[in-house]
Coordinates of N, CA and C in Angstrom, one line a residue:
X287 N 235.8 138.7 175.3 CA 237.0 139.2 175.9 C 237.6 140.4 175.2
X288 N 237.0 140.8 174.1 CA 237.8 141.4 173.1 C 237.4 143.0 174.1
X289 N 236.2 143.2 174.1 CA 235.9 144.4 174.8 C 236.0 145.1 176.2
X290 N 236.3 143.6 176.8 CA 236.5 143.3 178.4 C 238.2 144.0 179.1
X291 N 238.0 144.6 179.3 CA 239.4 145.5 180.0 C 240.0 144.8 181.2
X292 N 239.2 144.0 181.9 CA 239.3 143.5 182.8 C 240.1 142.7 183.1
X293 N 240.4 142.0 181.7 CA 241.2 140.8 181.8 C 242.2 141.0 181.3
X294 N 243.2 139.8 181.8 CA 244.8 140.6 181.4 C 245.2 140.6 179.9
X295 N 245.8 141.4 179.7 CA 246.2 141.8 178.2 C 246.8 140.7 177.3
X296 N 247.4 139.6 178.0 CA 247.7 138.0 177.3 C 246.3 137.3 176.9
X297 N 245.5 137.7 177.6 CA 244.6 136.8 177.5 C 243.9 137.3 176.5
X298 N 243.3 138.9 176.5 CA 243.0 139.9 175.7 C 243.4 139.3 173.9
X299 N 244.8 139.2 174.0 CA 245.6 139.4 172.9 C 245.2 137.7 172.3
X300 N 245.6 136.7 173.2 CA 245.3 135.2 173.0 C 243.8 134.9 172.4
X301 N 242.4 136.3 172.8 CA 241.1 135.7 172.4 C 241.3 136.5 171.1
X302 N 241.7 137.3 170.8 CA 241.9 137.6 169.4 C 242.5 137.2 168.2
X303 N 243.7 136.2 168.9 CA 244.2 135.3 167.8 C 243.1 134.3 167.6
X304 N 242.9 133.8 168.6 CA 242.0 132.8 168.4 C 240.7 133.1 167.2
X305 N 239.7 134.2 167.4 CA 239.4 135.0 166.8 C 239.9 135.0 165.0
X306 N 241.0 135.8 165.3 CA 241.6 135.6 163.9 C 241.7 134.8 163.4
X307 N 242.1 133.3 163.9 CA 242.5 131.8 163.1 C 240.9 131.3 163.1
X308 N 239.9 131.4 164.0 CA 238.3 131.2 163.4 C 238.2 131.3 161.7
X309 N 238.3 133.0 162.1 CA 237.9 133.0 160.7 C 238.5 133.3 159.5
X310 N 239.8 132.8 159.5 CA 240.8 132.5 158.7 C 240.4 131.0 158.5
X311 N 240.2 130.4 159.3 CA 239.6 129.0 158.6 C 238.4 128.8 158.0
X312 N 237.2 129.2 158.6 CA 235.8 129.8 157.8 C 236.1 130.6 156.4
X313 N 237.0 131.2 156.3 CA 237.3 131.9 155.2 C 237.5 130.7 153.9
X314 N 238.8 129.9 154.3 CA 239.6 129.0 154.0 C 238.3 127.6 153.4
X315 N 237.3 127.5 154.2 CA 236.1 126.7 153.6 C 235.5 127.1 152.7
X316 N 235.7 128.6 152.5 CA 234.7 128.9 150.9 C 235.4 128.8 150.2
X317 N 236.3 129.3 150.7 CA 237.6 128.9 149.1 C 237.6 127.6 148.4
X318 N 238.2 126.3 149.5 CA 238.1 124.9 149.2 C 236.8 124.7 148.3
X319 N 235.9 124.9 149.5 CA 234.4 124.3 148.5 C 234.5 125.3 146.7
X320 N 234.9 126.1 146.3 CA 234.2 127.2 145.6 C 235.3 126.6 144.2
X321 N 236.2 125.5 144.7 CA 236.8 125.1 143.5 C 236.8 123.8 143.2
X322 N 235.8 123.6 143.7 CA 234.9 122.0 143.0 C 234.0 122.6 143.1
X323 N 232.9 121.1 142.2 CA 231.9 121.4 141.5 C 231.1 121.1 143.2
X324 N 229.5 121.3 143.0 CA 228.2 121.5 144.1 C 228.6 120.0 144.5
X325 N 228.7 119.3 143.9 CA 228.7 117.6 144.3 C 229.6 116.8 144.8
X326 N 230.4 117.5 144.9 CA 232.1 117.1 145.2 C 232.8 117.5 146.5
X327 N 233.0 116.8 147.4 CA 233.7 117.4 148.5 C 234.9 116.7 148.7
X328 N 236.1 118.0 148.8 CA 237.2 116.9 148.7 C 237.4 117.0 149.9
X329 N 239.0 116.2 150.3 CA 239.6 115.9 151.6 C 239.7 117.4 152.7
X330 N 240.5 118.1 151.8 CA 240.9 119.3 152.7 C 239.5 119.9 153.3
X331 N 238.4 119.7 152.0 CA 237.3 120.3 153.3 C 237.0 119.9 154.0
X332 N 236.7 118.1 153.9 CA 236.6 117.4 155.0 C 236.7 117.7 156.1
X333 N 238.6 117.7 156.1 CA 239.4 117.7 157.1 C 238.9 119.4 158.1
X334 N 238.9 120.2 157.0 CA 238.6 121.3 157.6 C 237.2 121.9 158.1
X335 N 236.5 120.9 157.3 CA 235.2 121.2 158.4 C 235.1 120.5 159.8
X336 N 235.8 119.2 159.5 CA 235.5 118.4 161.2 C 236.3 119.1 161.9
X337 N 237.7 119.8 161.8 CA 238.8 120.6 162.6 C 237.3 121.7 163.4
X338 N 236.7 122.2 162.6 CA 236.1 123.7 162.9 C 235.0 123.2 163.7
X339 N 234.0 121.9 163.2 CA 233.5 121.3 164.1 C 234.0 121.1 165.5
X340 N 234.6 120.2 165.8 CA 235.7 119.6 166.8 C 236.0 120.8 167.8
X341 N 236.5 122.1 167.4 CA 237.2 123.0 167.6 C 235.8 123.9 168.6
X342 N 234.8 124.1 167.8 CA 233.8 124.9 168.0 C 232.7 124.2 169.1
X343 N 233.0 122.9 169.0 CA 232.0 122.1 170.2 C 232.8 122.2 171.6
X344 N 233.8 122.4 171.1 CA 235.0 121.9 172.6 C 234.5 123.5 172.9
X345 N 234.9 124.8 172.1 CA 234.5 126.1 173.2 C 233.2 125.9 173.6
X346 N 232.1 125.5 172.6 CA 231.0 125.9 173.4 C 230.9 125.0 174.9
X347 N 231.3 124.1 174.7 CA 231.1 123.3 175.8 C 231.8 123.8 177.6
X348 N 232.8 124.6 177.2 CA 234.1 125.3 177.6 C 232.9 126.7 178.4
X349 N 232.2 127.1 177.4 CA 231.2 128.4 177.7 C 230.4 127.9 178.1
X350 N 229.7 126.4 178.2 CA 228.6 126.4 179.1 C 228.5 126.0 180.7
X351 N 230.1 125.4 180.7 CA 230.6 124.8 182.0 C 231.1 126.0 183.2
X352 N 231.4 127.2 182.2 CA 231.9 128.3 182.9 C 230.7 129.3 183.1
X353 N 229.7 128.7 182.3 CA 228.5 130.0 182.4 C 227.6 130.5 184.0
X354 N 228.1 129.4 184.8 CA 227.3 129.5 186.1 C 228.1 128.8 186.9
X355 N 229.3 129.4 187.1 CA 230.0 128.8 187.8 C 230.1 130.2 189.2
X356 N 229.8 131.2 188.9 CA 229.6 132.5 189.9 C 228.1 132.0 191.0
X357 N 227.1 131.5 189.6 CA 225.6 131.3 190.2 C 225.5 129.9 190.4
X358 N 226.4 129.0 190.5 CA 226.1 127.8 190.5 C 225.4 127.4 191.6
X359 N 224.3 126.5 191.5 CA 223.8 126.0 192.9 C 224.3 124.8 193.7
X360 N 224.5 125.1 194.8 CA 224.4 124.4 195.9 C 224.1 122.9 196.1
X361 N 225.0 122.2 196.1 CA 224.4 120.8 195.8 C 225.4 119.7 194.8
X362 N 224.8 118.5 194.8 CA 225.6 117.9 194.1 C 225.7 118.0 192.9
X363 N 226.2 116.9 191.7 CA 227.3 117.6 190.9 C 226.1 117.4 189.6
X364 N 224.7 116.6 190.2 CA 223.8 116.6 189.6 C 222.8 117.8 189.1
X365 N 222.8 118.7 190.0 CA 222.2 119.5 190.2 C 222.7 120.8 189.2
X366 N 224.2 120.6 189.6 CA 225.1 121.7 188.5 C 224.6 121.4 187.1
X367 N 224.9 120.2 186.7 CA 224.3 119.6 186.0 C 223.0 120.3 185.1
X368 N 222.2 120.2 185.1 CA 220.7 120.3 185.6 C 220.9 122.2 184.6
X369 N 221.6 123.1 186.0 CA 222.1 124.2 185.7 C 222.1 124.8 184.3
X370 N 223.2 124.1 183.9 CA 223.8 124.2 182.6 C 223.0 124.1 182.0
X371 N 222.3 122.8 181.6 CA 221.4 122.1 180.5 C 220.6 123.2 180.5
X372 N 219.9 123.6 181.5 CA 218.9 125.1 181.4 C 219.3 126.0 180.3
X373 N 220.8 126.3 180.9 CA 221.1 127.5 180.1 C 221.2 127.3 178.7
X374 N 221.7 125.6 178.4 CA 222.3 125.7 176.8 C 220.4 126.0 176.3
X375 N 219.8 125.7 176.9 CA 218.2 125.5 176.3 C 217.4 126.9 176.4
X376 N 218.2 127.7 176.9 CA 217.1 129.3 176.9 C 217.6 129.5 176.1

């Protein structure tokens, strides 16, 4: 959306924060890990890896449901189904 003109300028502005808080948290994980030792993982990364997990499954999921919804086929909800799965797999 960052390059996409098309879309409204809230939206524009909203995928760039989002954007920014990415990787302000990716950032935020090298730091945590880089002040413990190789063997040690404390809470905050924990916490901050399952947040980024969590966070990053819900969009992709979000992008695969919307990825064929222009080309969606015709048919039951099984079939849409079906669709998708294709696409997460090419």
């Amino acid at each position: 959306l960052d390059g996409d003109f098309e879309a409204p300028l809230l939206t524009r502005r909203l995928a760039l924060c989002y954007q920014l808080v990415a990787a302000t948290v990716v950032i935020s994980l090298f730091v945590v890990d880089s002040t413990t030792e190789p063997t040690v993982t404390t809470t905050a990364y924990w916490n901050t890896e399952l947040v980024v997990t969590v966070v990053w499954t819900a969009e992709y999921m979000l992008r695969v449901w919307s990825s064929v919804e222009e080309c969606a086929p015709t048919g039951n909800g099984r079939q849409r189904c079906r669709a998708r799965l294709r696409f997460m797999l090419s």
